[in-house]
Short mmCIF file of C-alpha atoms in Angstrom, two decimals:
data_model
loop_
_atom_site.label_atom_id
_atom_site.label_comp_id
_atom_site.label_asym_id
_atom_site.label_seq_id
_atom_site.Cartn_x
_atom_site.Cartn_y
_atom_site.Cartn_z
CA UNK A 196 -0.40 13.65 10.69
CA UNK A 197 3.40 14.17 11.22
CA UNK A 198 4.83 17.68 10.33
CA UNK A 199 8.39 16.38 9.48
CA UNK A 200 8.44 14.69 6.06
CA UNK A 201 10.33 11.26 5.96
CA UNK A 202 14.08 11.64 5.06
CA UNK A 203 13.26 8.76 2.61
CA UNK A 204 10.54 10.60 0.70
CA UNK A 205 11.07 10.47 -3.23
CA UNK A 206 12.61 13.57 -4.37
CA UNK A 207 11.07 13.23 -7.76
CA UNK A 208 7.34 13.28 -7.52
CA UNK A 209 5.34 13.06 -10.84
CA UNK A 210 2.60 15.04 -12.17
CA UNK A 211 -0.48 12.78 -12.64
CA UNK A 212 -2.28 13.63 -15.89
CA UNK A 213 -5.86 13.69 -16.01
CA UNK A 214 -7.83 10.38 -16.76
CA UNK A 215 -10.98 10.73 -18.94
CA UNK A 216 -14.07 9.73 -16.94
CA UNK A 217 -12.53 10.44 -13.47
CA UNK A 218 -13.09 13.61 -11.55
CA UNK A 219 -11.92 14.33 -8.12
CA UNK A 220 -12.53 16.73 -5.31
CA UNK A 221 -11.86 17.27 -1.27
CA UNK A 222 -13.04 18.91 1.65
CA UNK A 223 -12.83 19.30 5.37
CA UNK A 224 -15.81 17.75 6.69
CA UNK A 225 -14.87 17.82 10.45
CA UNK A 226 -14.42 14.03 10.67
CA UNK A 227 -11.93 14.05 13.58
CA UNK A 228 -9.90 17.59 13.36
CA UNK A 229 -11.44 20.87 12.32
CA UNK A 230 -9.84 22.55 9.42
CA UNK A 231 -8.16 19.49 8.11
CA UNK A 232 -8.91 18.09 4.57
CA UNK A 233 -10.33 14.60 5.37
CA UNK A 234 -12.95 13.69 2.54
CA UNK A 235 -12.07 12.51 -0.94
CA UNK A 236 -14.82 12.02 -3.65
CA UNK A 237 -13.98 10.66 -6.75
CA UNK A 238 -16.72 10.64 -9.47
CA UNK A 239 -16.47 8.18 -12.37
CA UNK A 240 -18.54 8.15 -15.63
CA UNK A 241 -21.08 5.30 -16.33
CA UNK A 242 -19.75 2.11 -17.58
CA UNK A 243 -16.82 2.18 -15.13
CA UNK A 244 -15.65 -1.37 -13.87
CA UNK A 245 -14.19 -2.04 -10.59
CA UNK A 246 -12.10 -4.68 -8.85
CA UNK A 247 -10.74 -4.86 -5.17
CA UNK A 248 -8.78 -6.75 -2.61
CA UNK A 249 -9.12 -6.25 1.12
CA UNK A 250 -7.81 -7.15 4.49
CA UNK A 251 -8.01 -11.06 5.83
CA UNK A 252 -8.53 -9.65 9.19
CA UNK A 253 -11.21 -11.32 10.97
CA UNK A 254 -12.21 -7.83 12.60
CA UNK A 255 -12.88 -6.03 9.31
CA UNK A 256 -14.07 -2.30 9.29
CA UNK A 257 -17.54 -1.68 8.13
CA UNK A 258 -16.36 0.13 4.66
CA UNK A 259 -14.42 -3.23 4.08
CA UNK A 260 -17.44 -5.43 4.33
CA UNK A 261 -19.53 -2.64 2.17
CA UNK A 262 -17.07 -2.95 -0.61
CA UNK A 263 -16.89 -6.77 -0.67
CA UNK A 264 -20.68 -6.89 -0.82
CA UNK A 265 -20.95 -4.55 -3.96
CA UNK A 266 -17.86 -5.64 -5.65
CA UNK A 267 -19.79 -8.65 -7.49
CA UNK A 268 -21.77 -6.31 -9.50
CA UNK A 269 -18.48 -4.97 -11.17
CA UNK A 270 -19.87 -1.33 -11.64
CA UNK A 271 -18.58 2.03 -9.98
CA UNK A 272 -19.87 5.41 -10.14
CA UNK A 273 -18.32 7.04 -6.90
CA UNK A 274 -15.63 6.30 -4.30
CA UNK A 275 -15.73 8.24 -0.93
CA UNK A 276 -12.68 8.16 1.26
CA UNK A 277 -12.45 9.48 4.81
CA UNK A 278 -9.43 10.14 7.14
CA UNK A 279 -9.58 10.53 10.91
CA UNK A 280 -12.20 7.67 11.64
CA UNK A 281 -11.60 4.30 10.31
CA UNK A 282 -15.33 3.17 10.98
CA UNK A 283 -13.94 -0.09 12.32
CA UNK A 284 -14.98 -1.87 15.64
CA UNK A 285 -18.31 0.24 15.36
CA UNK A 286 -21.03 -2.64 15.39
CA UNK A 287 -24.29 -1.65 14.15
CA UNK A 288 -23.68 2.11 13.98
CA UNK A 289 -20.57 1.46 11.62
CA UNK A 290 -22.96 -0.22 9.10
CA UNK A 291 -25.50 2.33 9.38
CA UNK A 292 -22.94 4.93 8.69
CA UNK A 293 -21.84 3.02 5.51
CA UNK A 294 -25.17 3.04 4.30
CA UNK A 295 -25.97 6.46 5.12
CA UNK A 296 -22.71 7.80 3.45
CA UNK A 297 -23.44 5.75 0.35
CA UNK A 298 -26.94 7.10 0.19
CA UNK A 299 -25.50 10.68 0.37
CA UNK A 300 -22.75 9.92 -2.25
CA UNK A 301 -25.51 8.31 -4.67
CA UNK A 302 -27.72 11.37 -4.62
CA UNK A 303 -24.98 13.75 -5.01
CA UNK A 304 -23.62 11.83 -8.03
CA UNK A 305 -26.82 10.81 -9.43
CA UNK A 306 -26.21 7.05 -9.35
CA UNK A 307 -27.26 3.79 -7.69
CA UNK A 308 -26.12 2.90 -4.02
CA UNK A 309 -24.56 -0.18 -5.27
CA UNK A 310 -22.23 1.91 -7.52
CA UNK A 311 -20.68 3.79 -4.54
CA UNK A 312 -17.42 2.19 -2.85
CA UNK A 313 -16.22 3.42 0.35
CA UNK A 314 -12.94 3.47 2.39
CA UNK A 315 -12.11 4.86 5.93
CA UNK A 316 -8.97 5.08 7.90
CA UNK A 317 -7.83 6.46 11.24
CA UNK A 318 -8.74 5.70 14.72
CA UNK A 319 -10.32 2.28 15.39
CA UNK A 320 -13.27 2.16 17.88
CA UNK A 321 -14.97 5.23 17.56
CA UNK A 322 -18.19 5.94 15.72
CA UNK A 323 -18.33 7.73 12.48
CA UNK A 324 -20.79 10.71 12.12
CA UNK A 325 -22.01 10.15 8.65
CA UNK A 326 -24.17 13.00 8.82
CA UNK A 327 -21.00 15.34 8.42
CA UNK A 328 -21.01 14.31 4.66
CA UNK A 329 -24.39 15.76 4.17
CA UNK A 330 -24.18 18.79 1.96
CA UNK A 331 -20.34 18.28 1.61
CA UNK A 332 -20.49 15.53 -0.96
CA UNK A 333 -23.11 17.43 -3.17
CA UNK A 334 -20.56 20.35 -3.33
CA UNK A 335 -17.86 17.94 -4.07
CA UNK A 336 -19.74 16.41 -6.80
CA UNK A 337 -20.41 19.91 -8.54
CA UNK A 338 -16.77 20.99 -8.16
CA UNK A 339 -14.95 17.63 -9.04
CA UNK A 340 -11.99 18.44 -11.15
CA UNK A 341 -9.90 15.86 -13.47
CA UNK A 342 -6.60 17.19 -12.35
CA UNK A 343 -6.70 17.21 -8.57
CA UNK A 344 -4.68 14.03 -7.98
CA UNK A 345 -2.21 15.61 -5.37
CA UNK A 346 -4.97 17.06 -3.29
CA UNK A 347 -6.76 13.73 -3.34
CA UNK A 348 -3.78 11.98 -2.08
CA UNK A 349 -3.23 14.34 0.68
CA UNK A 350 -6.85 14.04 2.00
CA UNK A 351 -6.56 10.47 2.66
CA UNK A 352 -3.33 10.75 4.89
CA UNK A 353 -3.11 10.04 8.53
CA UNK A 354 0.25 9.53 9.94
CA UNK A 355 1.94 9.66 6.58
CA UNK A 356 4.43 12.45 6.32
CA UNK A 357 3.92 12.70 2.38
CA UNK A 358 1.43 11.88 -0.21
CA UNK A 359 1.92 8.85 -2.41
CA UNK A 360 1.37 8.82 -6.08
CA UNK A 361 2.54 7.16 -9.17
CA UNK A 362 1.65 6.94 -12.94
CA UNK A 363 2.12 5.22 -16.06
CA UNK A 364 1.34 5.66 -19.62
CA UNK A 365 1.42 2.68 -22.06
CA UNK A 366 0.10 1.70 -25.59
CA UNK A 367 -3.03 -0.44 -25.57
CA UNK A 368 -3.92 -1.33 -29.21
CA UNK A 369 -3.95 1.95 -30.96
CA UNK A 370 -4.25 4.15 -28.01
CA UNK A 371 -2.16 5.30 -25.22
CA UNK A 372 -3.86 4.57 -21.98
CA UNK A 373 -2.78 6.08 -18.43
CA UNK A 374 -2.56 4.51 -15.03
CA UNK A 375 -2.83 6.79 -11.93
CA UNK A 376 -2.49 5.37 -8.33
CA UNK A 377 -2.29 6.80 -4.89
CA UNK A 378 -2.03 5.07 -1.71
CA UNK A 379 -1.70 6.02 2.07
CA UNK A 380 -0.05 4.02 4.93
CA UNK A 381 2.76 4.47 7.57
CA UNK A 382 1.83 2.49 10.46
CA UNK A 383 -0.06 -0.75 10.98
CA UNK A 384 1.43 -2.18 7.80
CA UNK A 385 1.69 -6.07 7.45
CA UNK A 386 -0.78 -6.72 4.45
CA UNK A 387 -2.32 -9.75 3.86
CA UNK A 388 -4.12 -8.60 0.57
CA UNK A 389 -2.80 -5.16 -0.34
CA UNK A 390 -2.20 -2.42 2.35
CA UNK A 391 -3.97 0.15 4.12
CA UNK A 392 -5.81 2.45 1.49
CA UNK A 393 -4.68 2.37 -2.09
CA UNK A 394 -6.71 3.50 -5.19
CA UNK A 395 -5.85 2.99 -9.13
CA UNK A 396 -7.49 4.60 -12.02
CA UNK A 397 -6.91 3.92 -15.74
CA UNK A 398 -8.90 4.73 -18.85
CA UNK A 399 -8.21 1.35 -20.23
CA UNK A 400 -11.34 -0.49 -21.39
CA UNK A 401 -10.99 -3.76 -18.84
CA UNK A 402 -13.82 -5.82 -17.69
CA UNK A 403 -14.14 -6.10 -14.01
CA UNK A 404 -13.00 -9.76 -14.07
CA UNK A 405 -9.73 -8.87 -16.12
CA UNK A 406 -9.26 -6.03 -13.58
CA UNK A 407 -9.78 -8.16 -10.71
CA UNK A 408 -7.00 -10.83 -11.79
CA UNK A 409 -4.35 -8.12 -12.51
CA UNK A 410 -4.98 -6.70 -9.10
CA UNK A 411 -4.93 -9.99 -7.44
CA UNK A 412 -1.92 -11.02 -9.07
CA UNK A 413 -0.15 -7.61 -8.83
CA UNK A 414 -0.41 -7.37 -5.06
CA UNK A 415 1.42 -10.47 -4.40
CA UNK A 416 5.09 -9.16 -4.96
CA UNK A 417 4.45 -5.45 -4.19
CA UNK A 418 2.03 -4.41 -1.59
CA UNK A 419 1.78 -7.99 0.08
CA UNK A 420 5.69 -7.91 0.04
CA UNK A 421 5.82 -4.68 2.52
CA UNK A 422 5.72 -4.63 6.19
CA UNK A 423 6.25 -1.75 8.67
CA UNK A 424 5.56 -3.24 12.12
CA UNK A 425 3.95 -6.67 11.37
CA UNK A 426 0.56 -5.42 12.14
CA UNK A 427 -2.23 -6.04 9.49
CA UNK A 428 -4.92 -3.36 9.61
CA UNK A 429 -8.89 -3.90 9.85
CA UNK A 430 -9.16 -1.32 7.14
CA UNK A 431 -6.77 -2.53 4.24
CA UNK A 432 -8.44 -1.72 0.98
CA UNK A 433 -7.19 -1.53 -2.56
CA UNK A 434 -9.52 -0.67 -5.46
CA UNK A 435 -9.10 -0.19 -9.04
CA UNK A 436 -11.31 1.52 -11.45
CA UNK A 437 -11.31 1.29 -15.20
CA UNK A 438 -13.32 4.17 -16.98
CA UNK A 439 -13.12 2.31 -20.75
CA UNK A 440 -12.94 5.71 -22.13
CA UNK A 441 -9.74 4.93 -24.09
CA UNK A 442 -11.84 2.68 -26.27
CA UNK A 443 -12.92 5.65 -28.21
CA UNK A 444 -9.23 6.42 -29.29
CA UNK A 445 -8.68 2.67 -30.48
CA UNK A 446 -8.00 0.67 -27.29
CA UNK A 447 -9.71 -2.75 -27.52
CA UNK A 448 -11.89 -3.93 -24.96
CA UNK A 449 -10.37 -6.41 -22.87
CA UNK A 450 -12.26 -9.27 -21.33
CA UNK A 451 -9.43 -11.38 -20.06
CA UNK A 452 -6.34 -10.74 -18.03
CA UNK A 453 -4.75 -13.58 -20.22
CA UNK A 454 -5.45 -11.60 -23.27
CA UNK A 455 -1.99 -11.02 -24.96
CA UNK A 456 -2.67 -7.58 -25.96
CA UNK A 457 -2.58 -6.68 -22.18
CA UNK A 458 0.89 -7.81 -21.52
CA UNK A 459 2.40 -4.20 -21.68
CA UNK A 460 -0.46 -2.89 -19.78
CA UNK A 461 -0.07 -5.68 -17.00
CA UNK A 462 3.57 -4.56 -16.58
CA UNK A 463 2.78 -0.95 -16.27
CA UNK A 464 -0.11 -1.70 -13.81
CA UNK A 465 2.22 -3.76 -11.63
CA UNK A 466 5.02 -1.10 -11.77
CA UNK A 467 2.61 1.61 -10.43
CA UNK A 468 1.64 -1.12 -7.50
CA UNK A 469 5.44 -1.41 -6.99
CA UNK A 470 6.17 2.19 -6.88
CA UNK A 471 3.18 2.86 -4.43
CA UNK A 472 4.09 0.25 -1.99
CA UNK A 473 7.71 1.18 -1.78
CA UNK A 474 6.86 4.65 -0.97
CA UNK A 475 4.66 3.20 1.84
CA UNK A 476 7.89 1.36 3.15
CA UNK A 477 9.80 4.71 2.75
CA UNK A 478 7.01 6.34 5.08
CA UNK A 479 7.20 3.99 7.73
CA UNK A 480 6.45 5.80 11.09
CA UNK A 481 9.78 7.29 12.35
CA UNK A 482 11.60 5.61 9.56
CA UNK A 483 15.25 6.50 8.63
CA UNK A 484 16.19 3.54 6.66
CA UNK A 485 14.59 1.72 3.78
CA UNK A 486 15.43 -2.03 4.07
CA UNK A 487 15.22 -4.57 1.45
CA UNK A 488 15.55 -8.14 2.43
CA UNK A 489 16.34 -10.58 -0.45
CA UNK A 490 16.25 -14.41 0.70
CA UNK A 491 17.72 -16.83 -1.92
CA UNK A 492 18.44 -20.50 -1.97
CA UNK A 493 15.28 -21.63 0.06
CA UNK A 494 13.45 -24.45 -0.77
CA UNK A 495 10.63 -22.64 -2.32
CA UNK A 496 9.24 -18.82 -3.06
CA UNK A 497 6.72 -19.47 -0.58
CA UNK A 498 9.36 -20.39 2.09
CA UNK A 499 11.71 -17.54 1.05
CA UNK A 500 8.79 -15.05 1.72
CA UNK A 501 8.30 -16.52 5.36
CA UNK A 502 11.91 -16.13 6.10
CA UNK A 503 12.20 -12.78 4.58
CA UNK A 504 9.09 -11.50 6.58
CA UNK A 505 10.53 -12.98 9.83
CA UNK A 506 13.59 -10.90 9.37
CA UNK A 507 11.67 -7.83 8.31
CA UNK A 508 9.23 -7.94 11.28
CA UNK A 509 11.80 -8.60 13.74
CA UNK A 510 12.06 -5.60 16.34
CA UNK A 511 15.69 -6.68 17.20
CA UNK A 512 16.88 -6.85 13.55
CA UNK A 513 14.90 -3.29 12.70
CA UNK A 514 16.43 -1.59 15.95
CA UNK A 515 19.81 -2.94 15.02
CA UNK A 516 19.54 -1.17 11.67
CA UNK A 517 18.29 2.10 13.25
CA UNK A 518 21.45 2.06 15.44
CA UNK A 519 23.20 1.42 12.24
CA UNK A 520 24.79 -2.07 13.43
CA UNK A 521 25.32 -4.86 11.14
CA UNK A 522 24.29 -7.57 13.72
CA UNK A 523 23.99 -10.67 11.73
CA UNK A 524 23.17 -12.53 15.06
CA UNK A 525 19.71 -10.96 15.03
CA UNK A 526 19.15 -11.96 11.38
CA UNK A 527 20.22 -15.59 12.10
CA UNK A 528 17.87 -15.44 15.14
CA UNK A 529 15.05 -14.19 12.56
CA UNK A 530 15.81 -16.88 10.15
CA UNK A 531 15.70 -19.46 12.71
CA UNK A 532 12.50 -18.82 14.14
CA UNK A 533 10.60 -18.80 10.96
CA UNK A 534 9.76 -22.51 10.94
CA UNK A 535 11.20 -22.92 7.37
CA UNK A 536 13.78 -24.99 6.01
CA UNK A 537 17.25 -23.81 7.18
CA UNK A 538 20.73 -25.06 7.67
CA UNK A 539 22.87 -23.04 10.09
CA UNK A 540 26.36 -24.11 8.62
CA UNK A 541 25.00 -23.13 4.84
CA UNK A 542 23.88 -19.78 5.92
CA UNK A 543 25.38 -16.77 4.46
CA UNK A 544 24.54 -12.87 5.27
CA UNK A 545 25.61 -9.65 3.53
CA UNK A 546 24.63 -6.07 4.25
CA UNK A 547 24.73 -3.52 1.45
CA UNK A 548 26.81 -6.33 -0.59
CA UNK A 549 29.36 -6.86 1.95
CA UNK A 550 29.43 -10.54 3.25
CA UNK A 551 29.56 -10.50 7.01
CA UNK A 552 28.80 -14.25 7.61
CA UNK A 553 29.40 -17.37 5.44
CA UNK A 554 28.73 -21.01 6.03
CA UNK A 555 27.42 -20.32 9.48
CA UNK A 556 30.13 -18.42 10.92
CA UNK A 557 31.50 -14.95 10.77
CA UNK A 558 33.22 -14.25 7.25
CA UNK A 559 37.02 -14.52 7.71
CA UNK A 560 37.25 -11.19 5.61
CA UNK A 561 34.94 -9.37 7.76
CA UNK A 562 36.04 -5.70 8.44
CA UNK A 563 34.18 -3.73 11.15
CA UNK A 564 34.95 -0.25 9.74
CA UNK A 565 33.96 -1.09 6.35
CA UNK A 566 30.48 -2.68 7.32
CA UNK A 567 29.90 0.33 9.78
CA UNK A 568 30.40 2.84 7.09
CA UNK A 569 28.06 0.86 4.86
CA UNK A 570 25.23 0.70 7.59
CA UNK A 571 25.19 4.75 7.64
CA UNK A 572 23.44 4.59 4.05
CA UNK A 573 19.70 5.38 3.89
CA UNK A 574 18.94 2.25 2.02
CA UNK A 575 20.29 -1.10 3.57
CA UNK A 576 19.97 -4.34 1.91
CA UNK A 577 20.09 -7.69 3.68
CA UNK A 578 20.90 -10.86 1.65
CA UNK A 579 20.46 -13.95 2.97
CA UNK A 580 21.66 -17.11 1.18
CA UNK A 581 20.29 -20.18 2.57
CA UNK A 582 22.00 -22.71 0.10
CA UNK A 583 19.05 -25.21 -0.06
CA UNK A 584 17.37 -24.77 -3.20
CA UNK A 585 16.31 -22.32 -5.99
CA UNK A 586 13.47 -20.35 -3.95
CA UNK A 587 14.02 -16.62 -3.68
CA UNK A 588 11.94 -13.60 -2.56
CA UNK A 589 12.08 -10.06 -1.69
CA UNK A 590 10.46 -7.91 0.99
CA UNK A 591 10.49 -4.34 1.94
CA UNK A 592 10.68 -2.86 5.44
CA UNK A 593 12.09 0.14 7.38
CA UNK A 594 14.07 0.67 10.63
CA UNK A 595 12.53 1.09 13.90
CA UNK A 596 13.19 4.01 15.70
CA UNK A 597 12.10 6.12 18.83
CA UNK A 598 9.75 8.08 16.71
CA UNK A 599 7.71 4.99 15.98
CA UNK A 600 6.86 4.60 19.68
CA UNK A 601 6.06 8.47 20.07
CA UNK A 602 3.68 8.69 17.11
CA UNK A 603 2.10 5.60 18.37
CA UNK A 604 1.96 6.44 21.93
CA UNK A 605 0.24 9.60 21.20
CA UNK A 606 -2.08 8.43 18.30
CA UNK A 607 -5.40 8.97 19.76
CA UNK A 608 -4.66 12.20 21.85
#
């Protein structure tokens, strides 16, 4: 964990309200470092439904495989998250560790082992000693509190420099329902489902099927549109839990995501995902600039996404932004290598609203001093107009600095 908070960290951090049916507790179990809070237990009431999306990596962690196997039942009573060790690339011992962790948690909470969900983050390739959870989880189950959201968000951090939380309140039927979320992630971010670890909780009475559809559609333009370094983690996990306790206050039970009564909730749910995913981009390892890349005029939205990701993942583009250099030549390079339809002579590029290239050449009105001043801003927008169609997309990334190399060069030491 870095000691210096990212200069892009949000200045307005919300207080997350309690959600009926959810209790949280954290502890230092000594997973990797002594004295560091590194385990989170979330205890949920009976009847809580669950949904999840996970990494598409062909080398997934043991907890990812555990959650995938349990998701079909649609019920959850406990979530155990540890930092410091990803329990990935750990073979049979990794599977044994997940089973033992779930057994300890189930006993502590008083639920079935299939109602326990797991997530781990940290170093890859080192065995996780699950015996360290013995005793710790039983104490956490006894002391779990409805209001410890910030402590929970801090417990799952690794190289993050600040805890990432978001909340929303919206009306569902006759009741006000709450959505709280937390996330962790600063490096190894190029999601192919969600990103790193993120957990969403609500008191809305949603079926697991409705919650799953909301989650699957919600990540596409939020977490799936963020990249820090182009590397997809083995551990990417996004789980959502709905306790259903708001039904007692008049919230209708929702069985389908297409239910028209869910419209306002669906928007608020997506807003929480969008907030958390932007915070991940703001906390990119060593980041000093938040970068928004907009591609329009593409043949399709999918094509625009691929081009935007090509630009966002280019080390040359990212280092130019770190150096506050509006080097549109590097943007042209990244557009051209994406393998998507593009016409050099129709291409236009703008940095923070200042057009620097037009119709395949430098803009006639280009002013170096004006653009250089714009590049000093903490947020940089690169807009790329292809002039080929109506496809449009947006992704978030950050610059690439020397600090990124330093953080990852020392990660295992």
